[in-house]
Amino acid sequence: MNRIYKTMEPSVVDEQMLQKAVEEQGPQDQAGRIAKEEGIQYHEVIQLRLDYRNILKIDHLWEFTSLTKLQLHNNLIEKIQGLEKLINLEWLDLSFNNIQVIEGLDTLVKLQDLSLYNNYISVIENMDPLKNLQIFSLGNNLISQLDNVIYLRKFKNLRTLNLAGNPVCKEENYTIFVAAYISDLVYLDFRPLDEQTRQKAFTQYQYAIEEMRHNDLQEQRATEAQKNNEEELQLHKDAFVEHLNGSHLFDSMYADDAEAAKLAYLPGVATLLESYPCLTQLVALCVQIFEVGLTQHTCRQNEMDAFFTGFQDAVADNQQRGAEIAADFERSRRQVMAGMQQAANNRLEARISNYRDEITQLCHTLMTLELQLVGQLEDITKDFERNISDMVGGFIEYCRDLENHHHEKLLEIAVATLEKVAKNELEEDLPDDVRLLFVDKDTAVSAVSASHDTHLLKIDNREDELMTRINSWMTALIKSIHDEEIKRNRKRISEIHNYVDYVREQLEELHLQEHQ
């Protein structure tokens, strides 16, 4: 493997290198001048070339969140790192470096084309999240184990693979083996896999492939089942009603209740527990709230969709109206420039002033529409918060009422048992630790009250959890939309001012030329 630049001074990706690269690769005309004046916005960069720069360490790329293509080939990179924030990356070239281990790719789930050609990699690994991978170049590395290629079976979209130049390619059945285990592959080592090769591969590895396909199918079914369960639970969490579609709340009330186990021995308590409202009314209510929660979640989503659709329509209307005003201005500007040779200076100044007023009006119109959108958003979120709070509040109060009813019944049984113990009329044989609860009325009532307090604490905790998450969701939602609106606002105003400044400069230049 030929390595270049080894005698040159290594470098690290830093702010100066990034700024220079973006400026060189960005627009060079009026748009480029404006970009430099405003400051480079790394989060808007789509493609970036950092090749042939003697880079030893990848760093400072966290702001490039919109990047889809990154070229880092022909450097001195020894470790794949610093790419965690590039979640939109689709094309990554790390060829001709000094990389020994495949790592640091876990968040690049959109990656389709990956080149690690001409490195020092000996094992294919740590690529599980790259489900969208279509092209993988790993030629001129140190892959020596044929079985290691089986790892690539999990990439169902992989169509092009390059392993040429690896020790594994010297294996007698290399091509047949790869064609057999990666059956959807179209190109291997720059050549198409023909039907004859595929047929030979199937014949030679038929039984091993069938067993592996069976295992893959079982694994796929288990993965899909787990995914469905996770998605269902996430839906319940998004609706703030997870674990309310059953007796989870009732079970949790007794899980940490030390006195409940003792009180269960009292005559009539077992029957009470079986008929306890939580097993009928509370569980039914939980299921009802659960279903209402899912319905409300759907309603919230529908309202959010309607809101954002309206928002986008309003923005589109803004843009259309702005474009029409700008087009009218451009036509007028061209007329002014064409008539400059004949028009008097004071008349030109008046016309320029009129155009400035029109731009100011455009800015005012756009700002007004954006403020209307903010107001609409605030109304919607307030309705959300009010509706959910009412629903949760009613649910919690009903739970408390049911628990209070149960507490009263349990207290009646405890007092009756105390009287029987005092009169030595208790027929049931109670454990010693339970009998100790009935040495006097205060001890018995204290045990029942402690159990009651434990149950109420569980309900209070569930209420706090619901309200905290609802409020956090609301706060995050409002903040996110307001933040985006502020960004949009500032960007739009900046665009308008830049356009006005550009037009003014053009007019001033022509005006000066006319008077020279």
PDB file of N, CA and C in Angstrom, residues 287-382:
ATOM      1  N   VAL A 287     -57.738   2.000  31.590  1.00  0.00           N
ATOM      2  CA  VAL A 287     -57.866   1.640  30.177  1.00  0.00           C
ATOM      3  C   VAL A 287     -58.609   2.732  29.421  1.00  0.00           C
ATOM      4  N   GLN A 288     -59.643   3.276  30.075  1.00  0.00           N
ATOM      5  CA  GLN A 288     -60.407   4.347  29.432  1.00  0.00           C
ATOM      6  C   GLN A 288     -59.522   5.579  29.207  1.00  0.00           C
ATOM      7  N   ILE A 289     -58.768   5.961  30.245  1.00  0.00           N
ATOM      8  CA  ILE A 289     -57.870   7.104  30.108  1.00  0.00           C
ATOM      9  C   ILE A 289     -56.783   6.807  29.078  1.00  0.00           C
ATOM     10  N   PHE A 290     -56.325   5.552  29.076  1.00  0.00           N
ATOM     11  CA  PHE A 290     -55.325   5.143  28.085  1.00  0.00           C
ATOM     12  C   PHE A 290     -55.853   5.348  26.668  1.00  0.00           C
ATOM     13  N   GLU A 291     -57.065   4.881  26.425  1.00  0.00           N
ATOM     14  CA  GLU A 291     -57.648   5.016  25.084  1.00  0.00           C
ATOM     15  C   GLU A 291     -57.919   6.479  24.748  1.00  0.00           C
ATOM     16  N   VAL A 292     -58.408   7.219  25.742  1.00  0.00           N
ATOM     17  CA  VAL A 292     -58.634   8.652  25.517  1.00  0.00           C
ATOM     18  C   VAL A 292     -57.307   9.354  25.243  1.00  0.00           C
ATOM     19  N   GLY A 293     -56.261   8.928  25.976  1.00  0.00           N
ATOM     20  CA  GLY A 293     -54.944   9.517  25.765  1.00  0.00           C
ATOM     21  C   GLY A 293     -54.445   9.310  24.349  1.00  0.00           C
ATOM     22  N   LEU A 294     -54.633   8.092  23.819  1.00  0.00           N
ATOM     23  CA  LEU A 294     -54.224   7.821  22.438  1.00  0.00           C
ATOM     24  C   LEU A 294     -55.048   8.647  21.457  1.00  0.00           C
ATOM     25  N   THR A 295     -56.346   8.749  21.747  1.00  0.00           N
ATOM     26  CA  THR A 295     -57.209   9.558  20.877  1.00  0.00           C
ATOM     27  C   THR A 295     -56.781  11.018  20.904  1.00  0.00           C
ATOM     28  N   GLN A 296     -56.486  11.508  22.115  1.00  0.00           N
ATOM     29  CA  GLN A 296     -56.050  12.896  22.243  1.00  0.00           C
ATOM     30  C   GLN A 296     -54.706  13.116  21.549  1.00  0.00           C
ATOM     31  N   HIS A 297     -53.847  12.090  21.630  1.00  0.00           N
ATOM     32  CA  HIS A 297     -52.555  12.187  20.937  1.00  0.00           C
ATOM     33  C   HIS A 297     -52.771  12.327  19.430  1.00  0.00           C
ATOM     34  N   THR A 298     -53.690  11.525  18.899  1.00  0.00           N
ATOM     35  CA  THR A 298     -54.010  11.624  17.467  1.00  0.00           C
ATOM     36  C   THR A 298     -54.580  12.996  17.145  1.00  0.00           C
ATOM     37  N   CYS A 299     -55.458  13.478  18.021  1.00  0.00           N
ATOM     38  CA  CYS A 299     -56.039  14.814  17.802  1.00  0.00           C
ATOM     39  C   CYS A 299     -54.953  15.885  17.827  1.00  0.00           C
ATOM     40  N   ARG A 300     -54.014  15.745  18.783  1.00  0.00           N
ATOM     41  CA  ARG A 300     -52.922  16.716  18.849  1.00  0.00           C
ATOM     42  C   ARG A 300     -52.090  16.684  17.576  1.00  0.00           C
ATOM     43  N   GLN A 301     -51.814  15.461  17.108  1.00  0.00           N
ATOM     44  CA  GLN A 301     -51.031  15.337  15.882  1.00  0.00           C
ATOM     45  C   GLN A 301     -51.764  15.956  14.698  1.00  0.00           C
ATOM     46  N   ASN A 302     -53.076  15.699  14.631  1.00  0.00           N
ATOM     47  CA  ASN A 302     -53.864  16.272  13.531  1.00  0.00           C
ATOM     48  C   ASN A 302     -53.864  17.791  13.596  1.00  0.00           C
ATOM     49  N   GLU A 303     -54.011  18.310  14.811  1.00  0.00           N
ATOM     50  CA  GLU A 303     -54.008  19.762  14.966  1.00  0.00           C
ATOM     51  C   GLU A 303     -52.633  20.340  14.633  1.00  0.00           C
ATOM     52  N   MET A 304     -51.577  19.616  15.057  1.00  0.00           N
ATOM     53  CA  MET A 304     -50.231  20.073  14.735  1.00  0.00           C
ATOM     54  C   MET A 304     -50.003  20.057  13.225  1.00  0.00           C
ATOM     55  N   ASP A 305     -50.465  18.977  12.576  1.00  0.00           N
ATOM     56  CA  ASP A 305     -50.318  18.893  11.119  1.00  0.00           C
ATOM     57  C   ASP A 305     -51.062  20.037  10.443  1.00  0.00           C
ATOM     58  N   ALA A 306     -52.277  20.287  10.935  1.00  0.00           N
ATOM     59  CA  ALA A 306     -53.069  21.378  10.359  1.00  0.00           C
ATOM     60  C   ALA A 306     -52.382  22.722  10.592  1.00  0.00           C
ATOM     61  N   PHE A 307     -51.814  22.861  11.792  1.00  0.00           N
ATOM     62  CA  PHE A 307     -51.127  24.113  12.102  1.00  0.00           C
ATOM     63  C   PHE A 307     -49.932  24.336  11.177  1.00  0.00           C
ATOM     64  N   PHE A 308     -49.090  23.309  11.057  1.00  0.00           N
ATOM     65  CA  PHE A 308     -47.892  23.466  10.234  1.00  0.00           C
ATOM     66  C   PHE A 308     -48.232  23.593   8.752  1.00  0.00           C
ATOM     67  N   THR A 309     -49.325  22.940   8.333  1.00  0.00           N
ATOM     68  CA  THR A 309     -49.765  23.127   6.950  1.00  0.00           C
ATOM     69  C   THR A 309     -50.174  24.576   6.729  1.00  0.00           C
ATOM     70  N   GLY A 310     -50.951  25.106   7.674  1.00  0.00           N
ATOM     71  CA  GLY A 310     -51.337  26.508   7.589  1.00  0.00           C
ATOM     72  C   GLY A 310     -50.135  27.429   7.656  1.00  0.00           C
ATOM     73  N   PHE A 311     -49.182  27.044   8.508  1.00  0.00           N
ATOM     74  CA  PHE A 311     -47.959  27.836   8.636  1.00  0.00           C
ATOM     75  C   PHE A 311     -47.195  27.876   7.313  1.00  0.00           C
ATOM     76  N   GLN A 312     -47.027  26.707   6.699  1.00  0.00           N
ATOM     77  CA  GLN A 312     -46.306  26.634   5.426  1.00  0.00           C
ATOM     78  C   GLN A 312     -47.040  27.388   4.326  1.00  0.00           C
ATOM     79  N   ASP A 313     -48.375  27.291   4.344  1.00  0.00           N
ATOM     80  CA  ASP A 313     -49.152  28.035   3.345  1.00  0.00           C
ATOM     81  C   ASP A 313     -48.949  29.538   3.519  1.00  0.00           C
ATOM     82  N   ALA A 314     -48.944  29.968   4.776  1.00  0.00           N
ATOM     83  CA  ALA A 314     -48.753  31.396   5.040  1.00  0.00           C
ATOM     84  C   ALA A 314     -47.365  31.850   4.603  1.00  0.00           C
ATOM     85  N   VAL A 315     -46.353  31.007   4.873  1.00  0.00           N
ATOM     86  CA  VAL A 315     -44.993  31.342   4.445  1.00  0.00           C
ATOM     87  C   VAL A 315     -44.911  31.383   2.922  1.00  0.00           C
ATOM     88  N   ALA A 316     -45.561  30.404   2.271  1.00  0.00           N
ATOM     89  CA  ALA A 316     -45.565  30.386   0.803  1.00  0.00           C
ATOM     90  C   ALA A 316     -46.233  31.642   0.251  1.00  0.00           C
ATOM     91  N   ASP A 317     -47.320  32.050   0.918  1.00  0.00           N
ATOM     92  CA  ASP A 317     -48.001  33.277   0.495  1.00  0.00           C
ATOM     93  C   ASP A 317     -47.079  34.482   0.683  1.00  0.00           C
ATOM     94  N   ASN A 318     -46.351  34.469   1.818  1.00  0.00           N
ATOM     95  CA  ASN A 318     -45.351  35.520   2.059  1.00  0.00           C
ATOM     96  C   ASN A 318     -44.340  35.589   0.922  1.00  0.00           C
ATOM     97  N   GLN A 319     -43.809  34.425   0.593  1.00  0.00           N
ATOM     98  CA  GLN A 319     -42.777  34.366  -0.436  1.00  0.00           C
ATOM     99  C   GLN A 319     -43.317  34.808  -1.792  1.00  0.00           C
ATOM    100  N   GLN A 320     -44.543  34.395  -2.108  1.00  0.00           N
ATOM    101  CA  GLN A 320     -45.140  34.778  -3.383  1.00  0.00           C
ATOM    102  C   GLN A 320     -45.340  36.288  -3.462  1.00  0.00           C
ATOM    103  N   ARG A 321     -45.897  36.841  -2.376  1.00  0.00           N
ATOM    104  CA  ARG A 321     -46.119  38.287  -2.360  1.00  0.00           C
ATOM    105  C   ARG A 321     -44.796  39.037  -2.408  1.00  0.00           C
ATOM    106  N   GLY A 322     -43.803  38.525  -1.673  1.00  0.00           N
ATOM    107  CA  GLY A 322     -42.489  39.152  -1.690  1.00  0.00           C
ATOM    108  C   GLY A 322     -41.848  39.087  -3.065  1.00  0.00           C
ATOM    109  N   ALA A 323     -42.003  37.923  -3.725  1.00  0.00           N
ATOM    110  CA  ALA A 323     -41.435  37.767  -5.066  1.00  0.00           C
ATOM    111  C   ALA A 323     -42.086  38.727  -6.053  1.00  0.00           C
ATOM    112  N   GLU A 324     -43.402  38.914  -5.923  1.00  0.00           N
ATOM    113  CA  GLU A 324     -44.102  39.835  -6.823  1.00  0.00           C
ATOM    114  C   GLU A 324     -43.626  41.271  -6.610  1.00  0.00           C
ATOM    115  N   ILE A 325     -43.489  41.643  -5.336  1.00  0.00           N
ATOM    116  CA  ILE A 325     -43.015  42.999  -5.040  1.00  0.00           C
ATOM    117  C   ILE A 325     -41.592  43.191  -5.552  1.00  0.00           C
ATOM    118  N   ALA A 326     -40.726  42.169  -5.331  1.00  0.00           N
ATOM    119  CA  ALA A 326     -39.341  42.260  -5.800  1.00  0.00           C
ATOM    120  C   ALA A 326     -39.283  42.340  -7.321  1.00  0.00           C
ATOM    121  N   ALA A 327     -40.163  41.571  -7.995  1.00  0.00           N
ATOM    122  CA  ALA A 327     -40.185  41.604  -9.466  1.00  0.00           C
ATOM    123  C   ALA A 327     -40.607  42.984  -9.968  1.00  0.00           C
ATOM    124  N   ASP A 328     -41.620  43.564  -9.328  1.00  0.00           N
ATOM    125  CA  ASP A 328     -42.045  44.923  -9.707  1.00  0.00           C
ATOM    126  C   ASP A 328     -40.902  45.914  -9.493  1.00  0.00           C
ATOM    127  N   PHE A 329     -40.209  45.740  -8.375  1.00  0.00           N
ATOM    128  CA  PHE A 329     -39.089  46.627  -8.080  1.00  0.00           C
ATOM    129  C   PHE A 329     -37.987  46.496  -9.126  1.00  0.00           C
ATOM    130  N   GLU A 330     -37.696  45.251  -9.526  1.00  0.00           N
ATOM    131  CA  GLU A 330     -36.651  45.024 -10.528  1.00  0.00           C
ATOM    132  C   GLU A 330     -37.004  45.688 -11.858  1.00  0.00           C
ATOM    133  N   ARG A 331     -38.271  45.567 -12.245  1.00  0.00           N
ATOM    134  CA  ARG A 331     -38.690  46.206 -13.500  1.00  0.00           C
ATOM    135  C   ARG A 331     -38.523  47.724 -13.409  1.00  0.00           C
ATOM    136  N   SER A 332     -38.926  48.274 -12.279  1.00  0.00           N
ATOM    137  CA  SER A 332     -38.785  49.722 -12.093  1.00  0.00           C
ATOM    138  C   SER A 332     -37.320  50.131 -12.061  1.00  0.00           C
ATOM    139  N   ARG A 333     -36.494  49.293 -11.406  1.00  0.00           N
ATOM    140  CA  ARG A 333     -35.066  49.618 -11.305  1.00  0.00           C
ATOM    141  C   ARG A 333     -34.407  49.645 -12.683  1.00  0.00           C
ATOM    142  N   ARG A 334     -34.765  48.669 -13.507  1.00  0.00           N
ATOM    143  CA  ARG A 334     -34.185  48.635 -14.853  1.00  0.00           C
ATOM    144  C   ARG A 334     -34.603  49.864 -15.669  1.00  0.00           C
ATOM    145  N   GLN A 335     -35.850  50.294 -15.454  1.00  0.00           N
ATOM    146  CA  GLN A 335     -36.315  51.496 -16.154  1.00  0.00           C
ATOM    147  C   GLN A 335     -35.533  52.724 -15.693  1.00  0.00           C
ATOM    148  N   VAL A 336     -35.279  52.787 -14.387  1.00  0.00           N
ATOM    149  CA  VAL A 336     -34.511  53.914 -13.851  1.00  0.00           C
ATOM    150  C   VAL A 336     -33.103  53.929 -14.424  1.00  0.00           C
ATOM    151  N   MET A 337     -32.467  52.759 -14.435  1.00  0.00           N
ATOM    152  CA  MET A 337     -31.097  52.679 -14.943  1.00  0.00           C
ATOM    153  C   MET A 337     -31.041  53.016 -16.434  1.00  0.00           C
ATOM    154  N   ALA A 338     -32.076  52.571 -17.174  1.00  0.00           N
ATOM    155  CA  ALA A 338     -32.105  52.877 -18.614  1.00  0.00           C
ATOM    156  C   ALA A 338     -32.338  54.360 -18.863  1.00  0.00           C
ATOM    157  N   GLY A 339     -33.100  55.004 -17.961  1.00  0.00           N
ATOM    158  CA  GLY A 339     -33.415  56.414 -18.164  1.00  0.00           C
ATOM    159  C   GLY A 339     -32.490  57.362 -17.461  1.00  0.00           C
ATOM    160  N   MET A 340     -31.415  56.855 -16.891  1.00  0.00           N
ATOM    161  CA  MET A 340     -30.493  57.702 -16.147  1.00  0.00           C
ATOM    162  C   MET A 340     -29.823  58.760 -17.019  1.00  0.00           C
ATOM    163  N   GLN A 341     -29.585  58.427 -18.259  1.00  0.00           N
ATOM    164  CA  GLN A 341     -28.904  59.371 -19.144  1.00  0.00           C
ATOM    165  C   GLN A 341     -29.717  60.642 -19.360  1.00  0.00           C
ATOM    166  N   GLN A 342     -31.037  60.516 -19.208  1.00  0.00           N
ATOM    167  CA  GLN A 342     -31.911  61.639 -19.525  1.00  0.00           C
ATOM    168  C   GLN A 342     -32.531  62.273 -18.284  1.00  0.00           C
ATOM    169  N   ALA A 343     -32.713  61.447 -17.221  1.00  0.00           N
ATOM    170  CA  ALA A 343     -33.435  61.954 -16.053  1.00  0.00           C
ATOM    171  C   ALA A 343     -32.557  62.865 -15.206  1.00  0.00           C
ATOM    172  N   ALA A 344     -33.199  63.776 -14.535  1.00  0.00           N
ATOM    173  CA  ALA A 344     -32.503  64.677 -13.619  1.00  0.00           C
ATOM    174  C   ALA A 344     -32.162  63.933 -12.330  1.00  0.00           C
ATOM    175  N   ASN A 345     -31.092  64.399 -11.677  1.00  0.00           N
ATOM    176  CA  ASN A 345     -30.636  63.710 -10.475  1.00  0.00           C
ATOM    177  C   ASN A 345     -31.685  63.686  -9.374  1.00  0.00           C
ATOM    178  N   ASN A 346     -32.385  64.820  -9.199  1.00  0.00           N
ATOM    179  CA  ASN A 346     -33.368  64.864  -8.113  1.00  0.00           C
ATOM    180  C   ASN A 346     -34.518  63.888  -8.365  1.00  0.00           C
ATOM    181  N   ARG A 347     -34.852  63.685  -9.629  1.00  0.00           N
ATOM    182  CA  ARG A 347     -35.923  62.735  -9.961  1.00  0.00           C
ATOM    183  C   ARG A 347     -35.480  61.297  -9.670  1.00  0.00           C
ATOM    184  N   LEU A 348     -34.206  61.014  -9.998  1.00  0.00           N
ATOM    185  CA  LEU A 348     -33.687  59.680  -9.713  1.00  0.00           C
ATOM    186  C   LEU A 348     -33.673  59.404  -8.214  1.00  0.00           C
ATOM    187  N   GLU A 349     -33.260  60.387  -7.440  1.00  0.00           N
ATOM    188  CA  GLU A 349     -33.222  60.217  -5.988  1.00  0.00           C
ATOM    189  C   GLU A 349     -34.610  59.937  -5.438  1.00  0.00           C
ATOM    190  N   ALA A 350     -35.603  60.619  -5.994  1.00  0.00           N
ATOM    191  CA  ALA A 350     -36.980  60.405  -5.537  1.00  0.00           C
ATOM    192  C   ALA A 350     -37.440  58.983  -5.842  1.00  0.00           C
ATOM    193  N   ARG A 351     -37.082  58.502  -7.040  1.00  0.00           N
ATOM    194  CA  ARG A 351     -37.494  57.150  -7.401  1.00  0.00           C
ATOM    195  C   ARG A 351     -36.800  56.112  -6.520  1.00  0.00           C
ATOM    196  N   ILE A 352     -35.515  56.357  -6.250  1.00  0.00           N
ATOM    197  CA  ILE A 352     -34.795  55.439  -5.361  1.00  0.00           C
ATOM    198  C   ILE A 352     -35.437  55.420  -3.982  1.00  0.00           C
ATOM    199  N   SER A 353     -35.826  56.579  -3.495  1.00  0.00           N
ATOM    200  CA  SER A 353     -36.482  56.675  -2.188  1.00  0.00           C
ATOM    201  C   SER A 353     -37.785  55.890  -2.174  1.00  0.00           C
ATOM    202  N   ASN A 354     -38.529  55.972  -3.275  1.00  0.00           N
ATOM    203  CA  ASN A 354     -39.785  55.213  -3.370  1.00  0.00           C
ATOM    204  C   ASN A 354     -39.531  53.714  -3.277  1.00  0.00           C
ATOM    205  N   TYR A 355     -38.462  53.254  -3.945  1.00  0.00           N
ATOM    206  CA  TYR A 355     -38.171  51.824  -3.905  1.00  0.00           C
ATOM    207  C   TYR A 355     -37.787  51.380  -2.494  1.00  0.00           C
ATOM    208  N   ARG A 356     -37.063  52.240  -1.805  1.00  0.00           N
ATOM    209  CA  ARG A 356     -36.714  51.910  -0.422  1.00  0.00           C
ATOM    210  C   ARG A 356     -37.962  51.784   0.441  1.00  0.00           C
ATOM    211  N   ASP A 357     -38.922  52.658   0.221  1.00  0.00           N
ATOM    212  CA  ASP A 357     -40.179  52.587   0.967  1.00  0.00           C
ATOM    213  C   ASP A 357     -40.913  51.281   0.676  1.00  0.00           C
ATOM    214  N   GLU A 358     -40.864  50.858  -0.598  1.00  0.00           N
ATOM    215  CA  GLU A 358     -41.534  49.608  -0.957  1.00  0.00           C
ATOM    216  C   GLU A 358     -40.894  48.411  -0.251  1.00  0.00           C
ATOM    217  N   ILE A 359     -39.572  48.401  -0.173  1.00  0.00           N
ATOM    218  CA  ILE A 359     -38.888  47.314   0.520  1.00  0.00           C
ATOM    219  C   ILE A 359     -39.225  47.315   2.008  1.00  0.00           C
ATOM    220  N   THR A 360     -39.287  48.506   2.589  1.00  0.00           N
ATOM    221  CA  THR A 360     -39.669  48.617   4.002  1.00  0.00           C
ATOM    222  C   THR A 360     -41.069  48.060   4.222  1.00  0.00           C
ATOM    223  N   GLN A 361     -41.972  48.344   3.290  1.00  0.00           N
ATOM    224  CA  GLN A 361     -43.333  47.827   3.385  1.00  0.00           C
ATOM    225  C   GLN A 361     -43.343  46.303   3.260  1.00  0.00           C
ATOM    226  N   LEU A 362     -42.498  45.781   2.380  1.00  0.00           N
ATOM    227  CA  LEU A 362     -42.386  44.328   2.241  1.00  0.00           C
ATOM    228  C   LEU A 362     -41.946  43.696   3.555  1.00  0.00           C
ATOM    229  N   CYS A 363     -40.935  44.272   4.169  1.00  0.00           N
ATOM    230  CA  CYS A 363     -40.452  43.769   5.459  1.00  0.00           C
ATOM    231  C   CYS A 363     -41.568  43.794   6.498  1.00  0.00           C
ATOM    232  N   HIS A 364     -42.316  44.888   6.518  1.00  0.00           N
ATOM    233  CA  HIS A 364     -43.422  45.019   7.472  1.00  0.00           C
ATOM    234  C   HIS A 364     -44.485  43.953   7.221  1.00  0.00           C
ATOM    235  N   THR A 365     -44.794  43.695   5.960  1.00  0.00           N
ATOM    236  CA  THR A 365     -45.806  42.690   5.618  1.00  0.00           C
ATOM    237  C   THR A 365     -45.383  41.299   6.080  1.00  0.00           C
ATOM    238  N   LEU A 366     -44.121  40.956   5.806  1.00  0.00           N
ATOM    239  CA  LEU A 366     -43.628  39.638   6.208  1.00  0.00           C
ATOM    240  C   LEU A 366     -43.612  39.489   7.726  1.00  0.00           C
ATOM    241  N   MET A 367     -43.189  40.525   8.422  1.00  0.00           N
ATOM    242  CA  MET A 367     -43.164  40.484   9.881  1.00  0.00           C
ATOM    243  C   MET A 367     -44.562  40.333  10.455  1.00  0.00           C
ATOM    244  N   THR A 368     -45.533  41.009   9.852  1.00  0.00           N
ATOM    245  CA  THR A 368     -46.919  40.921  10.315  1.00  0.00           C
ATOM    246  C   THR A 368     -47.447  39.502  10.179  1.00  0.00           C
ATOM    247  N   LEU A 369     -47.179  38.883   9.039  1.00  0.00           N
ATOM    248  CA  LEU A 369     -47.629  37.511   8.830  1.00  0.00           C
ATOM    249  C   LEU A 369     -46.975  36.553   9.824  1.00  0.00           C
ATOM    250  N   GLU A 370     -45.698  36.749  10.094  1.00  0.00           N
ATOM    251  CA  GLU A 370     -45.006  35.882  11.042  1.00  0.00           C
ATOM    252  C   GLU A 370     -45.556  36.051  12.456  1.00  0.00           C
ATOM    253  N   LEU A 371     -45.876  37.278  12.820  1.00  0.00           N
ATOM    254  CA  LEU A 371     -46.468  37.520  14.139  1.00  0.00           C
ATOM    255  C   LEU A 371     -47.837  36.863  14.250  1.00  0.00           C
ATOM    256  N   GLN A 372     -48.588  36.860  13.158  1.00  0.00           N
ATOM    257  CA  GLN A 372     -49.880  36.177  13.152  1.00  0.00           C
ATOM    258  C   GLN A 372     -49.700  34.678  13.377  1.00  0.00           C
ATOM    259  N   LEU A 373     -48.665  34.117  12.759  1.00  0.00           N
ATOM    260  CA  LEU A 373     -48.393  32.695  12.946  1.00  0.00           C
ATOM    261  C   LEU A 373     -48.024  32.387  14.392  1.00  0.00           C
ATOM    262  N   VAL A 374     -47.220  33.245  14.990  1.00  0.00           N
ATOM    263  CA  VAL A 374     -46.844  33.056  16.394  1.00  0.00           C
ATOM    264  C   VAL A 374     -48.078  33.094  17.287  1.00  0.00           C
ATOM    265  N   GLY A 375     -48.972  34.028  17.020  1.00  0.00           N
ATOM    266  CA  GLY A 375     -50.206  34.112  17.800  1.00  0.00           C
ATOM    267  C   GLY A 375     -51.064  32.876  17.637  1.00  0.00           C
ATOM    268  N   GLN A 376     -51.157  32.375  16.408  1.00  0.00           N
ATOM    269  CA  GLN A 376     -51.926  31.159  16.153  1.00  0.00           C
ATOM    270  C   GLN A 376     -51.332  29.981  16.915  1.00  0.00           C
ATOM    271  N   LEU A 377     -50.020  29.877  16.904  1.00  0.00           N
ATOM    272  CA  LEU A 377     -49.346  28.805  17.627  1.00  0.00           C
ATOM    273  C   LEU A 377     -49.630  28.875  19.120  1.00  0.00           C
ATOM    274  N   GLU A 378     -49.573  30.039  19.686  1.00  0.00           N
ATOM    275  CA  GLU A 378     -49.824  30.196  21.116  1.00  0.00           C
ATOM    276  C   GLU A 378     -51.236  29.757  21.477  1.00  0.00           C
ATOM    277  N   ASP A 379     -52.214  30.077  20.635  1.00  0.00           N
ATOM    278  CA  ASP A 379     -53.593  29.655  20.895  1.00  0.00           C
ATOM    279  C   ASP A 379     -53.719  28.137  20.872  1.00  0.00           C
ATOM    280  N   ILE A 380     -53.088  27.508  19.885  1.00  0.00           N
ATOM    281  CA  ILE A 380     -53.174  26.053  19.769  1.00  0.00           C
ATOM    282  C   ILE A 380     -52.534  25.371  20.969  1.00  0.00           C
ATOM    283  N   THR A 381     -51.346  25.806  21.349  1.00  0.00           N
ATOM    284  CA  THR A 381     -50.658  25.175  22.467  1.00  0.00           C
ATOM    285  C   THR A 381     -51.391  25.393  23.788  1.00  0.00           C
ATOM    286  N   LYS A 382     -52.018  26.531  23.936  1.00  0.00           N
ATOM    287  CA  LYS A 382     -52.804  26.766  25.150  1.00  0.00           C
ATOM    288  C   LYS A 382     -53.986  25.809  25.219  1.00  0.00           C
TER     289      LYS A 382
END
